[in-house]
Tab-separated table of C-alpha atoms in Angstrom:
chain	number	residue	atom	x	y	z
A	30	MET	CA	-7.848	9.554	17.610
A	31	ALA	CA	-4.223	8.406	17.243
A	32	LEU	CA	-3.486	4.856	16.246
A	33	ALA	CA	-0.921	2.947	18.380
A	34	PRO	CA	1.937	1.720	16.554
A	35	VAL	CA	2.164	-1.811	15.821
A	36	PRO	CA	5.103	-3.914	14.358
A	37	VAL	CA	4.595	-4.559	10.393
A	38	ARG	CA	6.567	-5.875	7.749
A	39	VAL	CA	6.936	-4.665	4.075
A	40	SER	CA	8.489	-7.200	1.929
A	41	GLN	CA	8.397	-5.400	-1.456
A	42	VAL	CA	7.334	-2.162	-2.932
A	43	LEU	CA	7.102	-1.733	-6.738
A	44	LEU	CA	6.316	1.360	-8.832
A	45	THR	CA	4.359	-0.702	-11.540
A	46	ALA	CA	3.056	2.299	-13.542
A	47	PHE	CA	3.461	6.020	-13.656
A	48	GLU	CA	1.544	8.626	-16.100
A	49	GLY	CA	1.268	12.282	-15.387
A	50	ASP	CA	0.554	12.608	-11.639
A	51	THR	CA	-0.669	9.338	-11.027
A	52	ALA	CA	1.497	6.237	-9.838
A	53	GLU	CA	0.685	2.716	-9.240
A	54	VAL	CA	2.305	0.877	-6.710
A	55	ALA	CA	2.342	-2.854	-5.610
A	56	ILE	CA	2.920	-3.480	-2.094
A	57	THR	CA	3.744	-6.855	-0.253
A	58	CYS	CA	3.403	-6.065	3.410
A	59	SER	CA	2.102	-7.833	6.781
A	60	ALA	CA	-1.372	-7.412	8.271
A	61	GLY	CA	-1.610	-4.122	10.170
A	62	PHE	CA	0.102	-2.183	7.351
A	63	TYR	CA	-2.267	1.057	6.601
A	64	VAL	CA	-1.806	1.605	2.632
A	65	ARG	CA	-3.737	5.077	2.868
A	66	SER	CA	-1.106	6.050	5.454
A	67	PHE	CA	1.468	5.030	3.250
A	68	ALA	CA	0.185	7.015	0.531
A	69	GLN	CA	-0.292	10.190	2.791
A	70	THR	CA	3.440	9.941	4.025
A	71	LEU	CA	5.005	9.355	0.651
A	72	GLY	CA	3.160	12.552	-0.735
A	73	GLU	CA	4.513	14.373	2.220
A	74	GLN	CA	7.952	13.097	1.728
A	75	LEU	CA	7.861	13.971	-2.090
A	76	GLY	CA	6.083	17.470	-1.077
A	77	THR	CA	3.430	16.981	-3.532
A	78	GLY	CA	0.663	15.546	-1.497
A	79	ALA	CA	-0.927	12.114	-2.395
A	80	CYS	CA	-4.324	10.149	-1.673
A	81	LEU	CA	-5.465	6.661	-3.275
A	82	ALA	CA	-7.426	6.427	-6.333
A	83	GLY	CA	-8.188	2.758	-5.687
A	84	LEU	CA	-6.939	-0.250	-3.532
A	85	ARG	CA	-7.081	-3.759	-4.493
A	86	ARG	CA	-6.014	-6.448	-2.232
A	87	THR	CA	-4.960	-9.303	-4.108
A	88	ARG	CA	-3.708	-11.535	-1.328
A	89	SER	CA	-4.624	-12.249	2.405
A	90	GLY	CA	-2.711	-14.858	4.058
A	91	THR	CA	-2.571	-17.856	1.928
A	92	PHE	CA	-5.559	-16.724	-0.317
A	93	GLY	CA	-4.844	-15.269	-3.386
A	94	LEU	CA	-7.270	-13.849	-6.301
A	95	ASP	CA	-7.054	-17.388	-7.902
A	96	THR	CA	-8.945	-19.035	-4.940
A	97	ALA	CA	-11.414	-16.009	-4.149
């Protein structure tokens, strides 16, 4: 089942670590952004393939880890 496109905003993408074949990326984005799809598309663009080894949400709206 294909998902219908929705408008999303990506404010920031930072490469925070890179070792061997593993990259750690911090993304600031709006609701509706699919991080798994981002990883898949990034791997396709690089010609290497990619998947998520982990996913951690550090903020949702005004709520951060400090208020979780």
